[in-house]
CSV table of C-alpha atoms in Angstrom, one decimal:
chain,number,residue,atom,x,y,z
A,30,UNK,CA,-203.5,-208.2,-128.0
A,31,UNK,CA,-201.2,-210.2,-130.2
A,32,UNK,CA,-199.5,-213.5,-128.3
A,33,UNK,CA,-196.7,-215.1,-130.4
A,34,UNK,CA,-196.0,-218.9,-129.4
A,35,UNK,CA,-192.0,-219.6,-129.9
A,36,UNK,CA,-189.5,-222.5,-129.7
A,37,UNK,CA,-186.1,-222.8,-131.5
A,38,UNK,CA,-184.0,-225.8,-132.9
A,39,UNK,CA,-179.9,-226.2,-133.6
A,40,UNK,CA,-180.2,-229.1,-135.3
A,41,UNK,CA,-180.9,-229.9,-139.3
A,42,UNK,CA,-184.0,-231.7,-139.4
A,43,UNK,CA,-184.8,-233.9,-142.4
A,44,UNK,CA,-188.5,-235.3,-141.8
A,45,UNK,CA,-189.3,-236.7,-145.5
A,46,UNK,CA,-189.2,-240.2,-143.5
A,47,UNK,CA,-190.9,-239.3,-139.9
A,48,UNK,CA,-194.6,-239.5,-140.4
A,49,UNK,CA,-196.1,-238.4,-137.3
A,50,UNK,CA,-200.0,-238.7,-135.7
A,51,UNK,CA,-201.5,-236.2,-133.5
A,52,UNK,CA,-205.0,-236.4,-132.2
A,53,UNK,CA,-206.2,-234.3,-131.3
A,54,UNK,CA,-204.8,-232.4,-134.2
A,55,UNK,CA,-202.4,-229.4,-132.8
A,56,UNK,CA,-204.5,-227.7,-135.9
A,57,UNK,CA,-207.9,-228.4,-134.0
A,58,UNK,CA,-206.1,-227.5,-130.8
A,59,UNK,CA,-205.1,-223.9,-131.8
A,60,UNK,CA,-208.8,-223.0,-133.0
A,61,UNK,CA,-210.4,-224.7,-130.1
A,62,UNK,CA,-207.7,-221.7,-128.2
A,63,UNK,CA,-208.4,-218.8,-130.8
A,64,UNK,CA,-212.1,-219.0,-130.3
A,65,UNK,CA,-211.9,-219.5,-126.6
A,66,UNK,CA,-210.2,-215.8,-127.0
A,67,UNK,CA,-211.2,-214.1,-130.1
A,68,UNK,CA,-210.0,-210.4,-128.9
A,69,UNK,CA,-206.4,-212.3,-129.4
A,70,UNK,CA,-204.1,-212.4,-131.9
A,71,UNK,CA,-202.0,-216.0,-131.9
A,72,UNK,CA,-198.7,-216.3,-133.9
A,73,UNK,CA,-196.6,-219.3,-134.3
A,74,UNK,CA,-192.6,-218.9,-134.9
A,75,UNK,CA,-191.1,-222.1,-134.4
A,76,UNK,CA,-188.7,-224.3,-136.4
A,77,UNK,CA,-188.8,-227.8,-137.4
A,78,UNK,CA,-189.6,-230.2,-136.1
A,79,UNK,CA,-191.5,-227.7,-134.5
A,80,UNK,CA,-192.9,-230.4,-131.8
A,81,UNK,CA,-195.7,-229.6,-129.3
A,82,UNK,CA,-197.0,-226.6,-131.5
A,83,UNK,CA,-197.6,-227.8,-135.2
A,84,UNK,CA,-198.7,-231.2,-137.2
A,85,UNK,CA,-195.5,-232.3,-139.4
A,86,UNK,CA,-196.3,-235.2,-141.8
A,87,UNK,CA,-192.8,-236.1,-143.3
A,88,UNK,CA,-192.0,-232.7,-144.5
A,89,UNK,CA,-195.6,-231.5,-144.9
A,90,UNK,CA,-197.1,-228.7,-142.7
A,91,UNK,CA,-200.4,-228.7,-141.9
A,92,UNK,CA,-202.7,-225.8,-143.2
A,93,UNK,CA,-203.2,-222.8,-140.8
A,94,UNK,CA,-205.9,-222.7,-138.6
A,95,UNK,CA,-208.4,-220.2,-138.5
A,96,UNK,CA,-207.4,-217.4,-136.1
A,97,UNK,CA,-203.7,-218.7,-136.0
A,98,UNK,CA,-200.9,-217.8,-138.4
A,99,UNK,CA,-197.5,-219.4,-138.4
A,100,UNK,CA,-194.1,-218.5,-140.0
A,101,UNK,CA,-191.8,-221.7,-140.0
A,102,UNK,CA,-188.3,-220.3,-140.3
A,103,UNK,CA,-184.9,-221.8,-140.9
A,104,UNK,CA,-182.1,-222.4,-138.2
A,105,UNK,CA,-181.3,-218.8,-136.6
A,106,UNK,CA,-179.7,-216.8,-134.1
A,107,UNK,CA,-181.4,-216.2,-131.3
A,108,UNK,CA,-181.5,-212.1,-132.7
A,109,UNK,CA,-182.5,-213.3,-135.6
A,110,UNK,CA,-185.3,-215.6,-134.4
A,111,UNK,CA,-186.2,-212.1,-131.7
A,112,UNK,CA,-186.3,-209.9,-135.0
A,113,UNK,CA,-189.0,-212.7,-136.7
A,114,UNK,CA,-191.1,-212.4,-133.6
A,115,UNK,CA,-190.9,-208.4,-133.3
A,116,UNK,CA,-192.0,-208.2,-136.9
A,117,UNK,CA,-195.7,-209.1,-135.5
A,118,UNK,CA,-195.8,-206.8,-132.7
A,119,UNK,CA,-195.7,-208.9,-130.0
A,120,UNK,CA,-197.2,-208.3,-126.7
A,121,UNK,CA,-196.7,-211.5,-124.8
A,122,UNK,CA,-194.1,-213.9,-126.3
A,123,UNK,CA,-194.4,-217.4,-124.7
A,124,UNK,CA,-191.7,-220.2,-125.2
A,125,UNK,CA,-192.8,-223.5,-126.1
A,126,UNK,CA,-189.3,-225.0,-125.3
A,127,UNK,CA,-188.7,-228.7,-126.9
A,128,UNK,CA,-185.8,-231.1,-127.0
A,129,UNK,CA,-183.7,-232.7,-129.4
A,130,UNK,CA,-180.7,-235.8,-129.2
A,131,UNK,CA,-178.3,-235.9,-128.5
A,132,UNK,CA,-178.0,-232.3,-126.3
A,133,UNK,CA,-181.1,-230.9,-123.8
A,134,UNK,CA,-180.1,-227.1,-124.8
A,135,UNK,CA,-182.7,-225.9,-126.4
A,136,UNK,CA,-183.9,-223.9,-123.4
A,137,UNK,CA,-180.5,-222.1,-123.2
A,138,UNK,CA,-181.3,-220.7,-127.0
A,139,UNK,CA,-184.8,-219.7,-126.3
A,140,UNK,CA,-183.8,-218.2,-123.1
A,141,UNK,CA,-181.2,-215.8,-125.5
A,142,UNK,CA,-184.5,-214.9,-127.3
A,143,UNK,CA,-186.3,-214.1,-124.7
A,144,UNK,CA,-183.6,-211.8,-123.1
A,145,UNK,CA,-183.8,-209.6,-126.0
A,146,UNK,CA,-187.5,-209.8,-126.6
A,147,UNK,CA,-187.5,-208.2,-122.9
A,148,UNK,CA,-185.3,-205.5,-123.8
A,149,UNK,CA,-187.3,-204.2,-126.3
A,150,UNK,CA,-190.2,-204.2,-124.3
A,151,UNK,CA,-192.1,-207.6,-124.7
A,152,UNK,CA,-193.5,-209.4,-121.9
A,153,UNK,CA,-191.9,-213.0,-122.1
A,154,UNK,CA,-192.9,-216.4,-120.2
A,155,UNK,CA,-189.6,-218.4,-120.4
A,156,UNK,CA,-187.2,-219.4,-117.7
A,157,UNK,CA,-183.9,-217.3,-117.6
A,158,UNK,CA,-180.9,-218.2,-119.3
A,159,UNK,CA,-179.0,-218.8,-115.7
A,160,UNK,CA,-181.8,-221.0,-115.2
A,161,UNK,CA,-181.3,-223.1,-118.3
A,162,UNK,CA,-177.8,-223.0,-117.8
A,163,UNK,CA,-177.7,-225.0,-114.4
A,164,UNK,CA,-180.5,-227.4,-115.7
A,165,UNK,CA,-178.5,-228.1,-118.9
A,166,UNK,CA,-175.0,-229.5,-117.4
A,167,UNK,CA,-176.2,-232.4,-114.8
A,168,UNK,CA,-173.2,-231.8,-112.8
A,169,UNK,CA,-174.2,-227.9,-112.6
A,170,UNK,CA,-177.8,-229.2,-111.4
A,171,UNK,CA,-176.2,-230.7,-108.5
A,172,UNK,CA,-174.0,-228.2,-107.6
A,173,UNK,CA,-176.9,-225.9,-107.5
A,174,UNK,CA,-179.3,-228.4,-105.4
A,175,UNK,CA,-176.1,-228.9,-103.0
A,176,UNK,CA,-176.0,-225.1,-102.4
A,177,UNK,CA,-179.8,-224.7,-102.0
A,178,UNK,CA,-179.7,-227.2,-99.3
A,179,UNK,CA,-182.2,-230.2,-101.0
A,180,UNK,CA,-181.1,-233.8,-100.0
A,181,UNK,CA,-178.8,-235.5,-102.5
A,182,UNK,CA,-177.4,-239.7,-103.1
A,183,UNK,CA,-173.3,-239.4,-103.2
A,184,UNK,CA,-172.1,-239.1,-106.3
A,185,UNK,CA,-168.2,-238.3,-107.9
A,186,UNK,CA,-167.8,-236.2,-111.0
A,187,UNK,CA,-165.3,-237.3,-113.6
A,188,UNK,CA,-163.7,-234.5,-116.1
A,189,UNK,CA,-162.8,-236.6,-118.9
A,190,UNK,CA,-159.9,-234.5,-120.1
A,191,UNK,CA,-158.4,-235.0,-116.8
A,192,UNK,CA,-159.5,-238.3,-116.4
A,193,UNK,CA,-157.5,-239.1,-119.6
A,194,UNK,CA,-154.5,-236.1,-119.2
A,195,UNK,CA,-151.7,-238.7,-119.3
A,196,UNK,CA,-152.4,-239.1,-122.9
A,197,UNK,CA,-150.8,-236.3,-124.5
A,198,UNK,CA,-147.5,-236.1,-121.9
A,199,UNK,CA,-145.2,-239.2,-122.1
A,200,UNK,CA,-143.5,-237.9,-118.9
A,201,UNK,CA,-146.5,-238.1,-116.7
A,202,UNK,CA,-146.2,-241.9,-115.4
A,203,UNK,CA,-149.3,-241.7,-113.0
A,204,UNK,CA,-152.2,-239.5,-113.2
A,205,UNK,CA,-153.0,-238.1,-109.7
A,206,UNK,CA,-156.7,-236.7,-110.8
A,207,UNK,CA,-157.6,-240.4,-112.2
A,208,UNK,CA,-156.3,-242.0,-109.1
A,209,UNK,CA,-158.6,-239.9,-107.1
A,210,UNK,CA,-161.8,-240.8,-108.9
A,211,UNK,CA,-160.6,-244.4,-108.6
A,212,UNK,CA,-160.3,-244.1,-105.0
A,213,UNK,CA,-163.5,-242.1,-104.2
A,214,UNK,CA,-165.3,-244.7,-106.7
A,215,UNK,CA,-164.2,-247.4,-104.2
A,216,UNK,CA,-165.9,-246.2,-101.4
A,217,UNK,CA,-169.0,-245.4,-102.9
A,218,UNK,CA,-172.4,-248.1,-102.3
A,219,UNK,CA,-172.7,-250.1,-105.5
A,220,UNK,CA,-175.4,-250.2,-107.2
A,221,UNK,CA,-174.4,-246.6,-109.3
A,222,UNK,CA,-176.1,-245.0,-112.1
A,223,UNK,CA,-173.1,-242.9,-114.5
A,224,UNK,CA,-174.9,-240.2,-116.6
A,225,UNK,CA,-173.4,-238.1,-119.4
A,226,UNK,CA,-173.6,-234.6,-117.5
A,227,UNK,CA,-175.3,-233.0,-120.9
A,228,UNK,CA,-177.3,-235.9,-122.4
A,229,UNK,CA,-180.7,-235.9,-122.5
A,230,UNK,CA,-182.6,-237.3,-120.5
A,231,UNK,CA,-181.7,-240.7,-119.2
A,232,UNK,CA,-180.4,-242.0,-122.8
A,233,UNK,CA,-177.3,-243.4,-122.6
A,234,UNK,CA,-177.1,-243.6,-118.6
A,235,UNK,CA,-175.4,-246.8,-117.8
A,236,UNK,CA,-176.3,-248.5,-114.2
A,237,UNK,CA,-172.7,-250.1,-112.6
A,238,UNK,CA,-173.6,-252.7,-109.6
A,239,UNK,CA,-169.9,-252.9,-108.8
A,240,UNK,CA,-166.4,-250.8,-108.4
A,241,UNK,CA,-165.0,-253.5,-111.5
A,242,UNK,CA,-168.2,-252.5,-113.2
A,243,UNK,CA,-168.0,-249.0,-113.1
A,244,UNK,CA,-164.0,-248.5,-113.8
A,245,UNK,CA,-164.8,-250.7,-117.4
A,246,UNK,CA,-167.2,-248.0,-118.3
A,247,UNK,CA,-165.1,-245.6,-117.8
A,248,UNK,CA,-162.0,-247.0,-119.4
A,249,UNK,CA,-164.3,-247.6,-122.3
A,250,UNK,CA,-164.4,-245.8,-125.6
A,251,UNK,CA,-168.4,-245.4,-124.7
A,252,UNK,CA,-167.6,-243.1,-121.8
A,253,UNK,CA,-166.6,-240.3,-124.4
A,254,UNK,CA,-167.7,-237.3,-121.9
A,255,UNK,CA,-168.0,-235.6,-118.7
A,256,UNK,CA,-169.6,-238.2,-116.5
A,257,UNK,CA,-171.6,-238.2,-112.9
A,258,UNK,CA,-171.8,-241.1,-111.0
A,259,UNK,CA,-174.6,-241.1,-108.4
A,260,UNK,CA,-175.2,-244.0,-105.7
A,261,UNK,CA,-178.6,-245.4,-106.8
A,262,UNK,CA,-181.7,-244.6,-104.7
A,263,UNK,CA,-184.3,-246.9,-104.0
A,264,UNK,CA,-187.5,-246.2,-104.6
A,265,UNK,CA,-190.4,-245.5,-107.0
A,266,UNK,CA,-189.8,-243.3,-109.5
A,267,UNK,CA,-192.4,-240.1,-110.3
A,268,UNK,CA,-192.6,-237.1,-112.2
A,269,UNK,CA,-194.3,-233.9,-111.5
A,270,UNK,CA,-194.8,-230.4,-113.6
A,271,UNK,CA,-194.4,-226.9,-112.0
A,272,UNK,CA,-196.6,-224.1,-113.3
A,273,UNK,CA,-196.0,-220.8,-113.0
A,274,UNK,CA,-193.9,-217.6,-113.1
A,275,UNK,CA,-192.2,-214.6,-110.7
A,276,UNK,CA,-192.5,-216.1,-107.4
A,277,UNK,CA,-196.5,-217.7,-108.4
A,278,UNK,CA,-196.3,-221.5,-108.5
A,279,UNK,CA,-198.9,-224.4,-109.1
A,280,UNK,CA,-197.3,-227.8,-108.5
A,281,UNK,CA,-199.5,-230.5,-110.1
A,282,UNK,CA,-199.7,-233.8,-107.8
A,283,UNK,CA,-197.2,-236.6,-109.1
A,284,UNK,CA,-197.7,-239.5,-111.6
A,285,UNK,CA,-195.9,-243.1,-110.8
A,286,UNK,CA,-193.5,-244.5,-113.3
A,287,UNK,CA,-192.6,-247.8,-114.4
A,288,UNK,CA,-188.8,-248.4,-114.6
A,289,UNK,CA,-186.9,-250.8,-116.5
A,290,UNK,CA,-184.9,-254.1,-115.7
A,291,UNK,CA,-182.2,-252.0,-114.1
A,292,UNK,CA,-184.4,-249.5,-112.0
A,293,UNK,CA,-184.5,-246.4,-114.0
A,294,UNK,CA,-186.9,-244.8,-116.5
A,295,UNK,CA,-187.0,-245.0,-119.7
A,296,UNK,CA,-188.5,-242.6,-121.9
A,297,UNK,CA,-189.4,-244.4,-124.8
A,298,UNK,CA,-190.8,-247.9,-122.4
A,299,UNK,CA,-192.3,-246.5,-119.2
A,300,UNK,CA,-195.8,-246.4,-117.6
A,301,UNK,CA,-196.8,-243.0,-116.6
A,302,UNK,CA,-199.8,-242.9,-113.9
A,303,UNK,CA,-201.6,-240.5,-112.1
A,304,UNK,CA,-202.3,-238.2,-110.5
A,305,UNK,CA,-201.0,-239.4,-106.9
A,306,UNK,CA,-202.3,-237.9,-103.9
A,307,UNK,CA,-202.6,-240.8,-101.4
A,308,UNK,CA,-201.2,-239.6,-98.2
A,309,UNK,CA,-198.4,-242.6,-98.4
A,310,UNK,CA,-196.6,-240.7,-100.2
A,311,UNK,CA,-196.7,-237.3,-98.2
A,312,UNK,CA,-197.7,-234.9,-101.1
A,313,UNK,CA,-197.9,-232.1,-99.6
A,314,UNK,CA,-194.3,-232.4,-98.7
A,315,UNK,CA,-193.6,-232.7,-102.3
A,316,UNK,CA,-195.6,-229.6,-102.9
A,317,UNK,CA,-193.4,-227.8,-100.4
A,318,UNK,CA,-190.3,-228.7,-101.6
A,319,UNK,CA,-191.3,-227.8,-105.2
A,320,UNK,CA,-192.8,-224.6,-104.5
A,321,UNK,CA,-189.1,-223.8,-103.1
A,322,UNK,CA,-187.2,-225.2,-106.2
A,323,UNK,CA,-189.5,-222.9,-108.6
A,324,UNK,CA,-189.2,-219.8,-106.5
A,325,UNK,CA,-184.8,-220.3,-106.0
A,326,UNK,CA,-185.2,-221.3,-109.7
A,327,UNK,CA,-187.2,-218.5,-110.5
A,328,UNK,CA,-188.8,-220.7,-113.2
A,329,UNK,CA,-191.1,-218.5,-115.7
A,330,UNK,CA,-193.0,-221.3,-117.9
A,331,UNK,CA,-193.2,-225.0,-117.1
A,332,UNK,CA,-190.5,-227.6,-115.5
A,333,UNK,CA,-191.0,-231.0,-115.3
A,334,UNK,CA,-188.7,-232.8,-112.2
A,335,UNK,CA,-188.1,-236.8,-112.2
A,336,UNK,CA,-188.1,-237.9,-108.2
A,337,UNK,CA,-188.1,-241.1,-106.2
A,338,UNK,CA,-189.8,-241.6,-103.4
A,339,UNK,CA,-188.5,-243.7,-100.3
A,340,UNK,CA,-189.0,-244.0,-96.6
A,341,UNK,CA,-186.2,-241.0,-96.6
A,342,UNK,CA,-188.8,-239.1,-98.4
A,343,UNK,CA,-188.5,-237.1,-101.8
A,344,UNK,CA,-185.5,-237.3,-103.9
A,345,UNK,CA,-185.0,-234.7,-106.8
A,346,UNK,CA,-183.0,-236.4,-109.7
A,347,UNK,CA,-183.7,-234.6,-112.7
A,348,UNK,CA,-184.6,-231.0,-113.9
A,349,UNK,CA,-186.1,-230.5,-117.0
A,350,UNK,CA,-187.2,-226.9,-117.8
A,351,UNK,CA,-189.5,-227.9,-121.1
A,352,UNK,CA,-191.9,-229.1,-122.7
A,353,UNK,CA,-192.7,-232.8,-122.3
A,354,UNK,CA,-194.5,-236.1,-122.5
A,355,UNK,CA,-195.3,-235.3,-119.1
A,356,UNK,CA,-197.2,-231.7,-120.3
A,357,UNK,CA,-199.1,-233.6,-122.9
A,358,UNK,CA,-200.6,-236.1,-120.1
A,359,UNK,CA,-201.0,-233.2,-117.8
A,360,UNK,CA,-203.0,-231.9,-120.4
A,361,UNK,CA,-205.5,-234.5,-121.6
A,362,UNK,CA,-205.8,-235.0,-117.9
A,363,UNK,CA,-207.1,-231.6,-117.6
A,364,UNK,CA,-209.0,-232.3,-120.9
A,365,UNK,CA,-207.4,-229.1,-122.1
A,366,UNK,CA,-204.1,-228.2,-124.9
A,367,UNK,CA,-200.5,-227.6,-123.9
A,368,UNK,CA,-201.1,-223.9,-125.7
A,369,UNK,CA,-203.9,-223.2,-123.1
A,370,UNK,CA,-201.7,-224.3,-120.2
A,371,UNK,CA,-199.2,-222.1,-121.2
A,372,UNK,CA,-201.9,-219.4,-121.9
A,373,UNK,CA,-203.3,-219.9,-118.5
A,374,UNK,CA,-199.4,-219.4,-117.3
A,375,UNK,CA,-199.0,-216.6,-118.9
A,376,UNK,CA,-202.2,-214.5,-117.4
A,377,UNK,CA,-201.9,-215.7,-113.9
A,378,UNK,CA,-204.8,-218.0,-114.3
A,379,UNK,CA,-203.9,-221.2,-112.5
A,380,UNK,CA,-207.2,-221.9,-111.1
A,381,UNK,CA,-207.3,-224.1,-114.1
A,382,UNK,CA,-204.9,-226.6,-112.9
A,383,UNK,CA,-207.1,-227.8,-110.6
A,384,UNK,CA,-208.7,-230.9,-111.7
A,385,UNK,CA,-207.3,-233.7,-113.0
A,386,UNK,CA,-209.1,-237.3,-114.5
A,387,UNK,CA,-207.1,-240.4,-113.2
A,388,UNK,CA,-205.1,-241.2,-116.6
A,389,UNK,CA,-203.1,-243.7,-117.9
A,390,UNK,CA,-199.9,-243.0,-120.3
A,391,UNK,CA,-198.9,-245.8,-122.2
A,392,UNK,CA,-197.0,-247.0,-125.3
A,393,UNK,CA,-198.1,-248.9,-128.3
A,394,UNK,CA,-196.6,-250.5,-131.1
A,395,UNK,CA,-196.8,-248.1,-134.4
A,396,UNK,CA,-200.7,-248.4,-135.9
A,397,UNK,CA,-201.7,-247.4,-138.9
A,398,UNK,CA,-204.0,-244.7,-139.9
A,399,UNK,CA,-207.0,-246.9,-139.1
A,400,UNK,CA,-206.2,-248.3,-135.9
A,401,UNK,CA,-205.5,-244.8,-134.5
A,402,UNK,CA,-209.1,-243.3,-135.9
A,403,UNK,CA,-210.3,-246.0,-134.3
A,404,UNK,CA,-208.8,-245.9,-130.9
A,405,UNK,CA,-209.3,-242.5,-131.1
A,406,UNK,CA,-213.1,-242.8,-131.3
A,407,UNK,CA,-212.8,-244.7,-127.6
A,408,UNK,CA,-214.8,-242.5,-125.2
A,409,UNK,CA,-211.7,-243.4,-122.7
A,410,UNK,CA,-208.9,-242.4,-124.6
A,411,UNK,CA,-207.7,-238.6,-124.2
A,412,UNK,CA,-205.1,-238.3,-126.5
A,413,UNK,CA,-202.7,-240.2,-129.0
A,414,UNK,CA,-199.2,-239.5,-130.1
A,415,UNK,CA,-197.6,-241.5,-132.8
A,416,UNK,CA,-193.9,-241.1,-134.3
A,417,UNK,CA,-192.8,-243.2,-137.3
A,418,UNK,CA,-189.0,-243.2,-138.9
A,419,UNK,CA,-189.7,-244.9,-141.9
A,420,UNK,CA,-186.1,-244.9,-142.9
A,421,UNK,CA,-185.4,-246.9,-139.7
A,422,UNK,CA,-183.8,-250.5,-139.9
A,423,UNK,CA,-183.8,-251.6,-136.6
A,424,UNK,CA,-187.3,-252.4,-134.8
A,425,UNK,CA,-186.3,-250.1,-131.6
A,426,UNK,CA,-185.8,-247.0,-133.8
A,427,UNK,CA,-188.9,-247.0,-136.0
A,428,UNK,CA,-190.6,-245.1,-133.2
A,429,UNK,CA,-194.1,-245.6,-131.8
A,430,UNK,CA,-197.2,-244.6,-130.2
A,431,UNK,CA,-197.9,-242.8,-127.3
A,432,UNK,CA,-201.8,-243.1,-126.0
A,433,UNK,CA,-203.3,-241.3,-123.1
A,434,UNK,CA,-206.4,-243.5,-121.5
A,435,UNK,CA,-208.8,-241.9,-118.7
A,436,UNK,CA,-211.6,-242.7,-116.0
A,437,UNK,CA,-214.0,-241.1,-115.1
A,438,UNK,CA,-213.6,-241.9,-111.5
A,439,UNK,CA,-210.7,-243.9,-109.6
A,440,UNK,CA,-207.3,-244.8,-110.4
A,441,UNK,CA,-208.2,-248.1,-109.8
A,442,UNK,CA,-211.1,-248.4,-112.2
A,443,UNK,CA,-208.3,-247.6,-115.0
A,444,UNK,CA,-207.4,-250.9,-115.1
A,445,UNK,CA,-210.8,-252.2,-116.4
A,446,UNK,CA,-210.0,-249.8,-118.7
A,447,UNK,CA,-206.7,-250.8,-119.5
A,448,UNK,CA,-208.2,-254.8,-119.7
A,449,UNK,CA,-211.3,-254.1,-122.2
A,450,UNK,CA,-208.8,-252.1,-124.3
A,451,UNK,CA,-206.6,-254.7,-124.3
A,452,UNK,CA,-209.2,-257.6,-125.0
A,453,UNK,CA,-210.2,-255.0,-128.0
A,454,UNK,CA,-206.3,-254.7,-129.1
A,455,UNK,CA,-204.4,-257.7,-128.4
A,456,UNK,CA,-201.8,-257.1,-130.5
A,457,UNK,CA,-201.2,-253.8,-129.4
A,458,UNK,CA,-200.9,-254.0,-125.9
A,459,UNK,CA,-197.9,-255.8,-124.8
A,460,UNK,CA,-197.3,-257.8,-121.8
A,461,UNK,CA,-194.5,-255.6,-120.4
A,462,UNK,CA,-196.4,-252.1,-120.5
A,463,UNK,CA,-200.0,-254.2,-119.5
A,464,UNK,CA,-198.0,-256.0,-116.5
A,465,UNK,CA,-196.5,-252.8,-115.5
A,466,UNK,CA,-199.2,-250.5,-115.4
A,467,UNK,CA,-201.3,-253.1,-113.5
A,468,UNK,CA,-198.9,-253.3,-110.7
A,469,UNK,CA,-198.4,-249.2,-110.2
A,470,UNK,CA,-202.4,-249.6,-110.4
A,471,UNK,CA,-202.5,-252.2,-107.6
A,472,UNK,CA,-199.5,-250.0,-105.4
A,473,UNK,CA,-201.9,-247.1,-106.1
A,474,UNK,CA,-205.1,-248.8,-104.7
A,475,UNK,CA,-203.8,-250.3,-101.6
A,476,UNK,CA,-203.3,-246.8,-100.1
């Protein structure tokens, strides 16, 4: 049976200054899966970056590995990019979905591929283009989740053309449609989080604590888009993956995130703990709601959703039909790859998303080649993930490293974990990610 791994890009990519750090190796990764299944055939079409599937050192590939062969190809149409992966005969082609800045599309291309792999006969694991579509535009998200009946915060949505339509007509003397947002903005609770509808992720969200605050945005040349402004929930923040495709779902059990000064996650700073299951937090309910996003989704792959939790109960904010930092924690929780989670998807064997080592996710300041062998060679750490930009001038965009630390047992014995690594590292554990993962710890332990 040949199995061909897939993932597209629309962006140039230049890596001859990004040195990134894998370990596990993707390299080991993909033999570890090819002997797990020697009657299979694995093939690897991707493009670069090619994240989640291959190791990229600046603009250096990494060999094949045994059992595994890959064709790096240029940027594509998605026929083209269908017509690479035909050429080896696929039976089962399975996206591997990542994401670029400043646009979260990448799904919608794959999707295209996928629509004509089916129509030639292939069995494909990748969520349907409609499906990508509503994730992609925030403001389409919503809508969707409105209609579907799942519990929402109030929120306004500002076209920019019409915000700004006076512009181009020296008659008009008022706008009526930017009046209207005004008005509605008024009467809306402050605090407010404004997000670029088609932005990824939460970078550039802006947080507003009053009406004054929220109309300078606006009027600003940094609101250059389609925005939605949301009342802000309170709450903690989690994440949580769906697994699973046509109508058969796993949902794995939340981790806790760390927010920022103004209450909201950010990617490249936060905590990620887990997993949750105390009944504080009414998981099961969770699980329920989930299970009915995937099946009116019709999700075919894996999804990762950001939520808050309150005394209201679960909030969905985001949906993010890829690949993630979230699938690689999964993952070395499940002391198992990405590739086999998806294989596992892919044949209906979810019996394998069973059990889960507490784990920590944290961030570390970039370390060289040394240091990582080194932490690496720590019986408690799981996985590591470092990103360099050589080329970078400023501190924040140099990039960084990304380790995954476990126990055995507890949550709460993570943090004597956390506090004999740090003792080991001091200089690369800092005070904000060490303070913050030893209060989600502490919220975690008292129920």
């Amino acid at each position: 049976m040949n199995i061909v791994f897939y993932s597209t890009n629309t962006n140039e990519f230049d890596g001859s200054h990004l040195v990134t750090r894998t370990m596990p190796s993707r390299k080991s990764e993909w033999e570890c899966l090819a002997r797990a299944f020697p009657l299979m055939h694995f093939f690897v079409v991707t493009q670069r970056p090619a994240s989640f599937l291959l190791d990229f050192d600046r603009k250096e590939l990494s060999q094949e590995p045994q059992g595994v062969r890959y064709l790096l190809t240029e940027l594509c149409t998605p026929q083209e990019m269908a017509e690479k992966i035909l050429a080896f005969s696929p039976d089962v082609a399975i996206a591997a979905t990542f994401w670029v800045t400043p646009f979260d599309w990448l799904g919608i291309q794959d999707a295209q591929v996928a629509d004509i792999l089916r129509q030639k006969g292939v069995r494909t694991v990748c969520h349907p283009l409609e499906t990508m579509l509503a994730c992609f535009d925030k403001y389409q998200t919503r809508l969707f989740l409105e209609k579907q009946g799942f519990s929402l915060p109030k929120a306004v949505y500002i076209h920019h053309e019409h915000f700004w339509a006076e512009r181009s007509h020296r008659e008009v003397h008022t706008n009526a449609y930017k009046t209207a947002i005004l008005f509605q903005l008024e009467h809306m609770h402050y605090p407010v989080v404004i997000k670029d509808t088609v932005g990824l992720s939460s970078y550039g969200m802006e947080v507003a604590v009053s009406y004054k605050q929220a109309v300078y945005y606006l009027c600003s040349g940094r609101s250059n888009g389609d925005r939605l402004v949301e009342e802000f929930i309170e709450g903690e923040q989690f994440g949580a993956e769906i697994y699973g495709k046509d109508g058969n779902y796993t949902v794995m059990p939340p981790f806790m995130f760390s927010v920022n000064r103004y209450g909201i996650t950010s990617p490249k700073q936060s905590v990620k703990i887990g997993p949750v299951a105390s009944e504080k937090y009414h998981v099961d309910q969770l699980q329920a709601m989930l299970q009915s996003l995937a099946k009116k989704l019709n999700l075919s792959g894996i999804a990762q959703v950001d939520l808050i939790f309150n005394r209201d109960g679960w909030h969905i904010i985001e949906i993010n039909p890829r690949l993630s930092g979230m699938t690689e924690t999964y993952a070395a929780a499940m002391h198992t790859s990405v590739f086999r989670i998806l294989m596992d998807i892919a044949f209906d064997q979810h019996a394998s998303f069973s059990s889960l080592s507490p784990v920590l996710n944290i961030k570390l300041p970039i370390c060289t080649d040394a240091q990582l062998s080194n932490i690496f060679a720590r019986r408690e750490i799981l996985y590591l993930y470092q990103i360099f930009n050589e080329a970078a001038k400023q501190e924040r965009e140099k990039g960084y490293c990304e380790a995954v630390l476990a126990s055995e047992s507890a949550i709460s014995s993570l943090e004597d974990r956390l506090l004999r690594f740090s003792a080991d590292y001091p200089a690369l554990v800092e005070p904000k990610f060490l303070a913050d993962s030893k209060k989600i710890i502490e919220s975690l332990k008292e129920n």
